[in-house]
PDB file of C-alpha atoms in Angstrom:
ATOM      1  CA  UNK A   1     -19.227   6.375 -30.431  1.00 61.00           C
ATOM      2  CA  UNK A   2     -19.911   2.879 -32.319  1.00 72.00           C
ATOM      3  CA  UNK A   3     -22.145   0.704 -30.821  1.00 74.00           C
ATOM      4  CA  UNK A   4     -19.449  -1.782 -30.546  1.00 78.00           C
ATOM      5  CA  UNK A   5     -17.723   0.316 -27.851  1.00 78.00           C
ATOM      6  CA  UNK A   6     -20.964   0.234 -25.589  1.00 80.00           C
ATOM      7  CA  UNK A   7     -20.679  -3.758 -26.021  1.00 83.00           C
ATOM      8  CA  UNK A   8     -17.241  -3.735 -24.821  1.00 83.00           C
ATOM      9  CA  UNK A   9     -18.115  -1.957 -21.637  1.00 83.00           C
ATOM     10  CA  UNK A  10     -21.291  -3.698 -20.992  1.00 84.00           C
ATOM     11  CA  UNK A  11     -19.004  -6.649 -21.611  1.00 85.00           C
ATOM     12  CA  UNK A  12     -16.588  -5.431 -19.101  1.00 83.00           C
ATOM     13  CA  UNK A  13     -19.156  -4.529 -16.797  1.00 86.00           C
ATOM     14  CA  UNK A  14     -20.260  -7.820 -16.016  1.00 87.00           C
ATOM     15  CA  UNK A  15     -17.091  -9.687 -14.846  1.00 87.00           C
ATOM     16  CA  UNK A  16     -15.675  -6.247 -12.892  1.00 82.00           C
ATOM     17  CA  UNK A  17     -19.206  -6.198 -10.928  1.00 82.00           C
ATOM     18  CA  UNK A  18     -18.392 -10.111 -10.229  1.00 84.00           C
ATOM     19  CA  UNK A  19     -15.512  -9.524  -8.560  1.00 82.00           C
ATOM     20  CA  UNK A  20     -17.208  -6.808  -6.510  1.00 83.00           C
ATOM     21  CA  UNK A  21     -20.052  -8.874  -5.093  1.00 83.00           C
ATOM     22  CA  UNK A  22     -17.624  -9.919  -2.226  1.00 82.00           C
ATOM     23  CA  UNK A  23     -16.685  -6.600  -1.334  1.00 84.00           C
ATOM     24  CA  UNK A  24     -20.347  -5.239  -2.135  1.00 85.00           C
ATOM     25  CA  UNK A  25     -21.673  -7.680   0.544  1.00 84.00           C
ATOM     26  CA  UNK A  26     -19.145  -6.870   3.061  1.00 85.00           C
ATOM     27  CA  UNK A  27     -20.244  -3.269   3.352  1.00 87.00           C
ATOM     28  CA  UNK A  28     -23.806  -4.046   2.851  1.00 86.00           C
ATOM     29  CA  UNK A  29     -23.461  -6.688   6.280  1.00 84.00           C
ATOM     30  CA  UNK A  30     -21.781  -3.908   7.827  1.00 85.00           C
ATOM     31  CA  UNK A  31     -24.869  -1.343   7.675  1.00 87.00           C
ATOM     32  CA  UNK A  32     -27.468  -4.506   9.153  1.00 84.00           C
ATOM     33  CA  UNK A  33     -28.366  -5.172  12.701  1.00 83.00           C
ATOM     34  CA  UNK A  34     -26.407  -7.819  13.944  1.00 77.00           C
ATOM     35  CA  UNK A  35     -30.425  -9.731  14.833  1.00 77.00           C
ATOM     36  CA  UNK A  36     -31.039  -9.808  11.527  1.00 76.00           C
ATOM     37  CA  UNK A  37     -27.804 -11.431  10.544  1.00 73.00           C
ATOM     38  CA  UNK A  38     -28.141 -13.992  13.211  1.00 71.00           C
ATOM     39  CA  UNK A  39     -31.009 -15.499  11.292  1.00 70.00           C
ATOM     40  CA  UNK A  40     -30.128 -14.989   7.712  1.00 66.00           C
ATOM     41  CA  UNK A  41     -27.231 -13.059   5.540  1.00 61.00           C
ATOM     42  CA  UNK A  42     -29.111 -12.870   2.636  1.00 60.00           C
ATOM     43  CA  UNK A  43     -32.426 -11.462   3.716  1.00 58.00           C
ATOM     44  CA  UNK A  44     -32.696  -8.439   0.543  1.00 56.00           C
ATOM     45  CA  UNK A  45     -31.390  -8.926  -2.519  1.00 58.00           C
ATOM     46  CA  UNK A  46     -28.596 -12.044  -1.547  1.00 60.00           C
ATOM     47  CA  UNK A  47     -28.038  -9.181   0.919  1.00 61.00           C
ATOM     48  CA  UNK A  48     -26.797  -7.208  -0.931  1.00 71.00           C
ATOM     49  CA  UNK A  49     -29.005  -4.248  -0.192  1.00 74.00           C
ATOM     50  CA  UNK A  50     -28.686  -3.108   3.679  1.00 72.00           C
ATOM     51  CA  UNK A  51     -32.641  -3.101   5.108  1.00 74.00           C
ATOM     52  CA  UNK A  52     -32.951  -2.957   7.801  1.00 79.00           C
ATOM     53  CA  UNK A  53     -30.830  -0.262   7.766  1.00 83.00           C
ATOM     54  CA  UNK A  54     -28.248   0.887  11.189  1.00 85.00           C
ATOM     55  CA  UNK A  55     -25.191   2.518  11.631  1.00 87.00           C
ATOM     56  CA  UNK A  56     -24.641   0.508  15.222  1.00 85.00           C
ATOM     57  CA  UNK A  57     -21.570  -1.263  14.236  1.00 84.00           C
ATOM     58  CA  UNK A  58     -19.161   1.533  13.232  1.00 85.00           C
ATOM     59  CA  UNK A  59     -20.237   3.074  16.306  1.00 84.00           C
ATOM     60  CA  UNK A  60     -19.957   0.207  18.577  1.00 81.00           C
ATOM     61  CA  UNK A  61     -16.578  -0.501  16.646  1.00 78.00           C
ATOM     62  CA  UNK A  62     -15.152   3.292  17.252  1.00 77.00           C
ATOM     63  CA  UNK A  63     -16.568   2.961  20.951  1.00 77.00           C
ATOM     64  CA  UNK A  64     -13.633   0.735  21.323  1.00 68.00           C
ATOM     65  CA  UNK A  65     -11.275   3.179  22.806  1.00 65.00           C
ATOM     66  CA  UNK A  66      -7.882   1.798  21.023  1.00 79.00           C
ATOM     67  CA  UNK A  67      -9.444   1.632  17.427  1.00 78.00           C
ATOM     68  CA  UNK A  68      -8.268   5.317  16.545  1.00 82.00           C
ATOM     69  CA  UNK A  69      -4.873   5.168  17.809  1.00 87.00           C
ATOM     70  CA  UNK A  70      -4.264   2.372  15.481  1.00 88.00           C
ATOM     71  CA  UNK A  71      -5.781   4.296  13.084  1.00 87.00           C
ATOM     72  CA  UNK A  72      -3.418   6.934  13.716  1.00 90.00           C
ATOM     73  CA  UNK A  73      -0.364   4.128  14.433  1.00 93.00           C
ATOM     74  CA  UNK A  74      -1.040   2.156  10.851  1.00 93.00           C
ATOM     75  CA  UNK A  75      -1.011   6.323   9.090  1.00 92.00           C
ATOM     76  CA  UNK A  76       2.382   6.919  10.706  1.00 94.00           C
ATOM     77  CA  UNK A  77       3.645   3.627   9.710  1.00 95.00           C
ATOM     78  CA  UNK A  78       2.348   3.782   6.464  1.00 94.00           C
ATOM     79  CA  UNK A  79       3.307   7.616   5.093  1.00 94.00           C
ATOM     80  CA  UNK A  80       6.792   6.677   7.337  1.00 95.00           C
ATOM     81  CA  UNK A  81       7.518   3.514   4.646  1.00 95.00           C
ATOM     82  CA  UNK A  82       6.564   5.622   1.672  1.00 94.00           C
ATOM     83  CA  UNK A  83       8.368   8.428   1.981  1.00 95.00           C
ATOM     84  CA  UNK A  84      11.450   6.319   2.822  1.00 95.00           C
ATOM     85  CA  UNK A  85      11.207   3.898   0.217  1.00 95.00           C
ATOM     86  CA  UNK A  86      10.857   6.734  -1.922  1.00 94.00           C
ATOM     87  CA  UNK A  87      14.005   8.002  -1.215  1.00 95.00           C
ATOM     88  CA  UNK A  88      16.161   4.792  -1.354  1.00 94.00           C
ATOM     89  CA  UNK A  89      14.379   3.380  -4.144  1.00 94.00           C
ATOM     90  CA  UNK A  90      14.737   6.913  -6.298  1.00 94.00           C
ATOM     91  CA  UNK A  91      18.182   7.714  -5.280  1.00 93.00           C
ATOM     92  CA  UNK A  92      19.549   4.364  -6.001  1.00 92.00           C
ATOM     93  CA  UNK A  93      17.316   3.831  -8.773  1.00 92.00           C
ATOM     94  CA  UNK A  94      19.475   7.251 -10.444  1.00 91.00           C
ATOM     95  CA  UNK A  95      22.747   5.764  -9.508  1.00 90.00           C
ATOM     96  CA  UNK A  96      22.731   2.705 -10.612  1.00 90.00           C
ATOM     97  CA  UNK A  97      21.067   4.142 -14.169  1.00 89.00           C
ATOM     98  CA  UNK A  98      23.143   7.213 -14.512  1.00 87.00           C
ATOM     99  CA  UNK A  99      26.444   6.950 -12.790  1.00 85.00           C
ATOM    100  CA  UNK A 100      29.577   5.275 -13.147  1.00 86.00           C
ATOM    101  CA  UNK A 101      31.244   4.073  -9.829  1.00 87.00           C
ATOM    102  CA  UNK A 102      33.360   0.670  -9.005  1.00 89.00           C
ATOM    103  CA  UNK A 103      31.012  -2.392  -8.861  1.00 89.00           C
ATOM    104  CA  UNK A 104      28.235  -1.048 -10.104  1.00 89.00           C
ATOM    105  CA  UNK A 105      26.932  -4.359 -12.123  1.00 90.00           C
ATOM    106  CA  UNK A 106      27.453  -6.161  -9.102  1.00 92.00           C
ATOM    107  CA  UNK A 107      25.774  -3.701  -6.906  1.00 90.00           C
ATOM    108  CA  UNK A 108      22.490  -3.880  -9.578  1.00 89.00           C
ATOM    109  CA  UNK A 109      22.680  -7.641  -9.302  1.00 90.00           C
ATOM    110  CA  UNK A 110      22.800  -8.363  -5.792  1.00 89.00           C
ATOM    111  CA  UNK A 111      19.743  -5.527  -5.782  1.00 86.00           C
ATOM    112  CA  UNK A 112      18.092  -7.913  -8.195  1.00 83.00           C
ATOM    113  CA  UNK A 113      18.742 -11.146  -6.325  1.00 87.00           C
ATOM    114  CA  UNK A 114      16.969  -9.558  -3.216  1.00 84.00           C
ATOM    115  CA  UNK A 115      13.629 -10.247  -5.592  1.00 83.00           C
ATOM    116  CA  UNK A 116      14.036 -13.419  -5.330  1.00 86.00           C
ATOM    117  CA  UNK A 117      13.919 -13.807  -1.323  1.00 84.00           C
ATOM    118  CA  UNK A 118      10.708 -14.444   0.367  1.00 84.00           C
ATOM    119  CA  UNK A 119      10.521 -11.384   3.181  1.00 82.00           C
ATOM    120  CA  UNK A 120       9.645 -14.578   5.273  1.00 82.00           C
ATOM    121  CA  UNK A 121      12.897 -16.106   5.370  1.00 84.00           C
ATOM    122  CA  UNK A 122      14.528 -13.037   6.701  1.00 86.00           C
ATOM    123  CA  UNK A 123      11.863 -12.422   9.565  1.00 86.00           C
ATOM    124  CA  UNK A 124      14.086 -14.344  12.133  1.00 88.00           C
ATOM    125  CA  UNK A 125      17.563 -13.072  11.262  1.00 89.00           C
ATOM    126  CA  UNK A 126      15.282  -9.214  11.561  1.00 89.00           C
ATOM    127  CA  UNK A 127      13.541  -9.928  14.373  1.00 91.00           C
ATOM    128  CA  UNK A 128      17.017 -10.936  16.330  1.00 93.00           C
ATOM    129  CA  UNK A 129      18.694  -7.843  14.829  1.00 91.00           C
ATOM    130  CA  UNK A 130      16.240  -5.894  16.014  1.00 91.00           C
ATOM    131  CA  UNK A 131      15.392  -7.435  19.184  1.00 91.00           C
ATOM    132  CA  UNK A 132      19.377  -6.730  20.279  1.00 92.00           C
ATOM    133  CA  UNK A 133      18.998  -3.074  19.200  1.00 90.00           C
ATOM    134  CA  UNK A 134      15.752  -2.446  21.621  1.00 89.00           C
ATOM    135  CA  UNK A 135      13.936  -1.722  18.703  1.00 90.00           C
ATOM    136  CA  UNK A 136      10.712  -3.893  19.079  1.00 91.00           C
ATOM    137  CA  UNK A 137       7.097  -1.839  19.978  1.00 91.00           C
ATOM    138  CA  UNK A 138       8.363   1.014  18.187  1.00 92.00           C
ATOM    139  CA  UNK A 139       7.725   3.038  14.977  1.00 93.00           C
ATOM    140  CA  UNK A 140      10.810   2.455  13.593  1.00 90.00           C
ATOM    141  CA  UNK A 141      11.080  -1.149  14.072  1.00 92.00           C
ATOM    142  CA  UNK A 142       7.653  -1.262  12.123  1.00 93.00           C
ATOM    143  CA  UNK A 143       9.373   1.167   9.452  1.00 93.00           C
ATOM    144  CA  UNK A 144      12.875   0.429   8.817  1.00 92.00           C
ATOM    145  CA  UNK A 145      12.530  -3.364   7.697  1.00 89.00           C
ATOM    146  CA  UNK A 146      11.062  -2.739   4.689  1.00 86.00           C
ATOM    147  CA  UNK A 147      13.075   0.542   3.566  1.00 90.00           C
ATOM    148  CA  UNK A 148      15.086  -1.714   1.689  1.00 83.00           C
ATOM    149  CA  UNK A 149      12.625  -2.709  -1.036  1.00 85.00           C
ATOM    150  CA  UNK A 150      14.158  -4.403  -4.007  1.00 89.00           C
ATOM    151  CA  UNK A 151      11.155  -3.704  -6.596  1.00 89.00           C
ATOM    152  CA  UNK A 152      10.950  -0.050  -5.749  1.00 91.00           C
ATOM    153  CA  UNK A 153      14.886   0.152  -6.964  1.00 91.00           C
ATOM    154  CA  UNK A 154      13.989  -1.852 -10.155  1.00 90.00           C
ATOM    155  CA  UNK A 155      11.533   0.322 -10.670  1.00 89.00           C
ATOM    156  CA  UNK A 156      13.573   3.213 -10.324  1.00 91.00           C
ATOM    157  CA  UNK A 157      15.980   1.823 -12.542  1.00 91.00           C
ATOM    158  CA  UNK A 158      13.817   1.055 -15.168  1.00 89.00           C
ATOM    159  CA  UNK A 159      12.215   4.764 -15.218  1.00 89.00           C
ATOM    160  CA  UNK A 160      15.527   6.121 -15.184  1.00 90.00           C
ATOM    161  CA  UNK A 161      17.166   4.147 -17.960  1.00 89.00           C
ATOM    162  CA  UNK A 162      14.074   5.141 -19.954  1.00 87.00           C
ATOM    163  CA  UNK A 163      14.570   8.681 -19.650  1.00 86.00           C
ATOM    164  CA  UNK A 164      16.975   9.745 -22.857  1.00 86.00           C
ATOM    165  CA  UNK A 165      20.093  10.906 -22.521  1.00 83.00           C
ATOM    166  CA  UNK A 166      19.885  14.221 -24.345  1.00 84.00           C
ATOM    167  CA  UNK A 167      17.851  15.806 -21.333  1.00 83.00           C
ATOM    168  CA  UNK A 168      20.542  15.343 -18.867  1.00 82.00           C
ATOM    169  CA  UNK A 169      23.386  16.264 -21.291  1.00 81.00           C
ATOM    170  CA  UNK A 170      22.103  19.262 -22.144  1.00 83.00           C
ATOM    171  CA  UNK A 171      21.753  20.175 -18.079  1.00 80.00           C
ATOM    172  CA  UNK A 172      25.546  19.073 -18.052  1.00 80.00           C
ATOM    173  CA  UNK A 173      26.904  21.453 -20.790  1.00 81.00           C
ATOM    174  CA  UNK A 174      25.372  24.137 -19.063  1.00 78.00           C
ATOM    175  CA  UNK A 175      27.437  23.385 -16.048  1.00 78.00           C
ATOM    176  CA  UNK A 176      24.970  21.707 -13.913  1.00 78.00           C
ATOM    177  CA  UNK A 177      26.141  19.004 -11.416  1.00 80.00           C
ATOM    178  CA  UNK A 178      24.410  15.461 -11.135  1.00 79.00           C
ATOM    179  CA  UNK A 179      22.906  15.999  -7.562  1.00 83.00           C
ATOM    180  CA  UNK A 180      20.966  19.577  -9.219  1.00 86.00           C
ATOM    181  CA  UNK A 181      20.389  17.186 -12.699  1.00 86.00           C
ATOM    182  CA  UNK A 182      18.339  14.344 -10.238  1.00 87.00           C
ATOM    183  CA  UNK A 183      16.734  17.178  -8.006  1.00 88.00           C
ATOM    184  CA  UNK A 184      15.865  19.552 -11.099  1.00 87.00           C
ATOM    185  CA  UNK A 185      15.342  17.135 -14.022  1.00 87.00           C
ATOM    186  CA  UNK A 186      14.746  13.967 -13.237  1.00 89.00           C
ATOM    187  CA  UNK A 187      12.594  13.461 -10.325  1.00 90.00           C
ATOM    188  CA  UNK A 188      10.090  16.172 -12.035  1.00 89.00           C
ATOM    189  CA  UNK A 189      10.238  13.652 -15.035  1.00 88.00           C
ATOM    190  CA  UNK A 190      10.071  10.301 -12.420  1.00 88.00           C
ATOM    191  CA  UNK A 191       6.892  11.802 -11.028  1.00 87.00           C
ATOM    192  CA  UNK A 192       4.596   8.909 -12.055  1.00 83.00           C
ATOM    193  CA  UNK A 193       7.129   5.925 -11.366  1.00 87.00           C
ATOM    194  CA  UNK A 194       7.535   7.498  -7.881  1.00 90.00           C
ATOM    195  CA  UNK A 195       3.591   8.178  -7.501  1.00 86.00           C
ATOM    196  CA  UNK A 196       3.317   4.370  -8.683  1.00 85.00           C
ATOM    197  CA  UNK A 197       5.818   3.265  -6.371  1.00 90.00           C
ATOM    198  CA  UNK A 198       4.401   5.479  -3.433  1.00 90.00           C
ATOM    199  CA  UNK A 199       1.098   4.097  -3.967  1.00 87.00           C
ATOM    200  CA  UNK A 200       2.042   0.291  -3.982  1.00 87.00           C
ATOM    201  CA  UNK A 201       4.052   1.115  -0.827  1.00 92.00           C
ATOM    202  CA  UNK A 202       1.093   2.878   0.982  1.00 91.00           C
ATOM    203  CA  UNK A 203      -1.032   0.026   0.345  1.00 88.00           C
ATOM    204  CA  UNK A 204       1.372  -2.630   1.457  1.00 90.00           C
ATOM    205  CA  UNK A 205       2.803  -0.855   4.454  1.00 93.00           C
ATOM    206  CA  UNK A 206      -1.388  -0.303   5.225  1.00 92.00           C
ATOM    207  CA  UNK A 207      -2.371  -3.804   5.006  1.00 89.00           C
ATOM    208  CA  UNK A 208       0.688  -5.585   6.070  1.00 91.00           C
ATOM    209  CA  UNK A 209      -0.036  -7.645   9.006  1.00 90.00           C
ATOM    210  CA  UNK A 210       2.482 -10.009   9.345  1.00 89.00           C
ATOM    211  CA  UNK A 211       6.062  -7.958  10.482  1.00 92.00           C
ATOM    212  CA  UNK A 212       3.105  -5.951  12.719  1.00 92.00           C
ATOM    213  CA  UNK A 213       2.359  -9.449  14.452  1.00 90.00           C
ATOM    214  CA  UNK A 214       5.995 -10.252  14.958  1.00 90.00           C
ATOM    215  CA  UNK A 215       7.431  -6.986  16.226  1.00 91.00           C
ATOM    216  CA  UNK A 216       4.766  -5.069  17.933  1.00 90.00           C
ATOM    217  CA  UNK A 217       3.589  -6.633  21.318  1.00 87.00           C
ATOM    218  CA  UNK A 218       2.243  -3.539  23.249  1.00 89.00           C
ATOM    219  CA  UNK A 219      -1.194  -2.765  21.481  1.00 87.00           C
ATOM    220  CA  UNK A 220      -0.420   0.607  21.685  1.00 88.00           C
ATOM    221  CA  UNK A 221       1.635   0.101  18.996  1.00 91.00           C
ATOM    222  CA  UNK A 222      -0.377  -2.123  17.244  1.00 92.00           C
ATOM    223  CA  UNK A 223      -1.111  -1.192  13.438  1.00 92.00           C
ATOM    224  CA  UNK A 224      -5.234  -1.156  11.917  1.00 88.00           C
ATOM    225  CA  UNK A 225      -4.801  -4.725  10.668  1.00 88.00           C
ATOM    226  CA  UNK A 226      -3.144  -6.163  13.896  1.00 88.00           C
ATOM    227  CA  UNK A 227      -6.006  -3.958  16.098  1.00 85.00           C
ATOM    228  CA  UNK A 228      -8.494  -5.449  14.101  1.00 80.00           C
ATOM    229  CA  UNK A 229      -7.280  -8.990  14.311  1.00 81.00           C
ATOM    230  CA  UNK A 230      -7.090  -9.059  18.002  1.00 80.00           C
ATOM    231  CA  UNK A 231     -10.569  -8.024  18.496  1.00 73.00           C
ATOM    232  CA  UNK A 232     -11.947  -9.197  15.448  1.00 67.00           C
ATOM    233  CA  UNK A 233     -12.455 -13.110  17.409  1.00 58.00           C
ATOM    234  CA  UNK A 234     -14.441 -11.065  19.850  1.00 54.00           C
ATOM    235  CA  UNK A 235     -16.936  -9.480  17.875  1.00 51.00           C
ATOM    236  CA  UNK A 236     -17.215 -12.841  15.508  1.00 48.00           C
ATOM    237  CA  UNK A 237     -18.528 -15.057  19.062  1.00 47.00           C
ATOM    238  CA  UNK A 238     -20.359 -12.370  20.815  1.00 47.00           C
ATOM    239  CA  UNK A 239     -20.828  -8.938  19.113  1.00 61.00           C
ATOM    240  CA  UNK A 240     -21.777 -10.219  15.297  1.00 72.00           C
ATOM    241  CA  UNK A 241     -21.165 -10.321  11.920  1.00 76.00           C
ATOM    242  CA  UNK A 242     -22.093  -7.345  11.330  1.00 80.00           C
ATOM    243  CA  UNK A 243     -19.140  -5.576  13.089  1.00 79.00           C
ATOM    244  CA  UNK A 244     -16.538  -7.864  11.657  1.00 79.00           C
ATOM    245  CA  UNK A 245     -17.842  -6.368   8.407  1.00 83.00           C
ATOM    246  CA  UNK A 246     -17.412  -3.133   9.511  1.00 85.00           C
ATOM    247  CA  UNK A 247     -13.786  -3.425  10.868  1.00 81.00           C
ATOM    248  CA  UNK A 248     -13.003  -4.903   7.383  1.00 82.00           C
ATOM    249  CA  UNK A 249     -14.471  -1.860   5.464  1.00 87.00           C
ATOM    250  CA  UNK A 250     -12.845   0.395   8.106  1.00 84.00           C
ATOM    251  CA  UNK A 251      -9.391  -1.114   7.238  1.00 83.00           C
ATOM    252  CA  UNK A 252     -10.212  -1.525   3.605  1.00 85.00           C
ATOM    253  CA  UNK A 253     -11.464   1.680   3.212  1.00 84.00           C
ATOM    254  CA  UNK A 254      -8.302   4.631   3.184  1.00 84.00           C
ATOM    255  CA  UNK A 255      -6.251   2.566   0.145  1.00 82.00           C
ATOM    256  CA  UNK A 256      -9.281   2.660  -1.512  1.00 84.00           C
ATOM    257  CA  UNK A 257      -9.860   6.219  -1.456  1.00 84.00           C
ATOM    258  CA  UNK A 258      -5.920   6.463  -2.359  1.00 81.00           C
ATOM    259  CA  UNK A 259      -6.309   4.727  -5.453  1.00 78.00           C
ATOM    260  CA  UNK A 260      -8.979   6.306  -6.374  1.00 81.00           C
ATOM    261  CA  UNK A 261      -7.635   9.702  -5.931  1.00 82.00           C
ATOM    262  CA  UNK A 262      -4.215   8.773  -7.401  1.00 77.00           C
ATOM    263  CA  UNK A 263      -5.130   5.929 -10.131  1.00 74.00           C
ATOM    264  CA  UNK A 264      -4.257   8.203 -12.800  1.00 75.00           C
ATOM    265  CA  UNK A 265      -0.915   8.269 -12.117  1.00 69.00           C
ATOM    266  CA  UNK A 266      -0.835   4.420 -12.022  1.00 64.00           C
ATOM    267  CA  UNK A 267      -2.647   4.701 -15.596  1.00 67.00           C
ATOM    268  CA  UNK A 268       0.370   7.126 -16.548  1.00 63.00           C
ATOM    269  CA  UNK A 269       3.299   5.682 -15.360  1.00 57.00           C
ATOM    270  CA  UNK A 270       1.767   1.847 -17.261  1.00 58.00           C
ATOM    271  CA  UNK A 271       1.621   3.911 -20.375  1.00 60.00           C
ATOM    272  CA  UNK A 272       5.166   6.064 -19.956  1.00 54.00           C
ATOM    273  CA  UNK A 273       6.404   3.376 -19.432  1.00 48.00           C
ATOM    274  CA  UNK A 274       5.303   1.225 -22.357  1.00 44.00           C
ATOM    275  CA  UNK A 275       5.477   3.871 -24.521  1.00 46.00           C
ATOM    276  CA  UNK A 276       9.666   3.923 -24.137  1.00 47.00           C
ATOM    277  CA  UNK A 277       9.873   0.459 -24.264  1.00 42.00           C
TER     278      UNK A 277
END
C-alpha cells in the first residue's frame, strides 16, 4: 500500500482515539477501588490505566437484586420496538413505493410531516391516551408509542423506490401477486435498510430514558437506563465513583457489541444506497 494510506490512518487515528478518551476513562474508573478514587481520578496514566486493579463494583452493582430484571425488562422492550417498527416501517415503506391506492401522496406527506414533531410535544396527549386505556407499568405501554416511527417509513420508502422496476415486473409476468413479490423479492433485497433501521431502533429503544420515566412507575418495570438512574444518586453520595462508572459501561455496553457485530450492514446499506442515487 502507499505510504500515503498509512498517513491517512495515523491521521485518523488521532482524532477517533480523542473522542474515546471519555469513554476510555469511564471503564478504566469502573475497574478502581472506589478509595483510590476518593483521593484522585487520575492516579495512572490521567487514569486511564485501571491500577489498582478490582472487579468490586460490577459485583456490588449486580448484588443489587433489581439490576437484572431491568436488564431483562430494557431486552424485551428493546427487541419488542424493533421487530415492530420493522414491520410498520417495511410494510408501509412497500406501499407507499410500489402501490397505487386513493390518497396515497397525501398519506406519504402526512408520514413526512410526523418528522417534523418533537416526540416531546406528544408525551402528554400519549400519556392521557394511555393512562385511560390502563396501559401504564406495562410492556406495551413502553412498546407501542414508538411503533409509529416516521424515519423508519422514509427509510423504507427510499430503499424501495431505489429498487428497479424490472425485478418486480418480471415476478408479475410470471403470475406472482404483490404480497409473495414483498415477502419473496423485496425484503431479501431490503435486508440492509431493514438491518440499518433495526439497529438504530435497538439502540434508541435501549437508551431511551425519557417515555421510561413518564410511563413506568413500578420499578419492576423499570427499563436499564431508568434502573440505573434511580440508584445511580445513591452510589454517587455513598458507594463511589467507581460504581457509577460501572452502571454506565453496563448500560453502554450491549449496543456496543450490536454495532459491532452488525456495522457492516450499516457500511452496506450507506453504500447501496448511494450507489442508486
Amino acid at each position: 500500500m502507499p505510504r500515503s494510506y498509512y498517513w491517512l490512518v495515523i491521521g485518523l487515528s488521532i482524532p477517533a482515539f480523542l473522542w474515546l478518551i471519555p469513554t476510555l476513562w469511564m471503564v478504566s474508573l469502573s475497574f478502581q477501588p472506589n478509595e483510590i478514587l476518593a483521593r484522585t481520578t487520575s492516579s495512572t496514566f490521567f487514569g486511564l490505566i485501571p491500577l489498582p486493579f478490582t472487579l468490586d463494583n460490577y459485583a456490588a452493582l449486580f448484588s443489587f437484586g433489581q439490576t437484572p430484571y431491568w436488564f431483562l425488562n430494557s431486552l424485551i422492550v428493546s427487541l419488542g420496538m424493533t421487530l415492530a417498527v420493522l414491520f410498520v416501517s417495511t410494510t408501509a415503506g412497500y406501499a407507499l413505493a410500489r402501490l397505487d391506492f386513493p390518497f396515497k401522496r397525501t398519506i406519504t406527506v402526512i408520514c413526512l410531516l410526523g418528522l417534523m414533531v418533537p416526540e416531546q410535544a406528544v408525551f402528554i396527549p400519549l400519556y392521557t391516551m394511555f393512562a385511560d386505556f390502563g396501559w401504564h407499568n406495562s410492556y406495551h405501554a413502553l412498546i407501542l408509542p414508538r411503533v409509529a416511527v416516521p424515519i423508519g417509513v422514509f427509510l423504507m420508502l427510499q430503499f424501495f423506490k431505489a429498487i428497479p422496476k424490472d425485478i418486480e415486473e418480471a415476478a408479475r409476468i410470471d403470475g406472482v401477486g404483490w404480497l409473495q413479490i414483498f415477502w419473496y423479492v423485496m425484503l431479501p433485497l431490503a435486508r440492509p435498510a431493514m438491518m440499518t433501521l433495526a439497529i438504530l431502533t435497538f439502540l434508541y429503544a435501549w437508551n431511551d430514558y425519557l417515555w421510561p420515566l413518564v410511563s413506568a412507575q413500578q420499578r419492576e418495570y423499570f427499563t436499564i437506563t431508568l434502573g440505573l438512574a434511580s440508584i445511580q444518586s445513591n452510589f454517587a453520595q455513598s458507594e463511589g465513583l467507581g460504581r457509577v462508572m460501572a452502571s454506565g459501561v453496563i448500560a453502554s455496553l450491549p449496543v456496543v457489541l450490536l454495532f459491532l457485530i452488525f456495522q457492516r450492514y450499516v457500511v452496506q446499506a450507506m453504500t447501496a444506497g448511494g450507489s442508486k442515487g
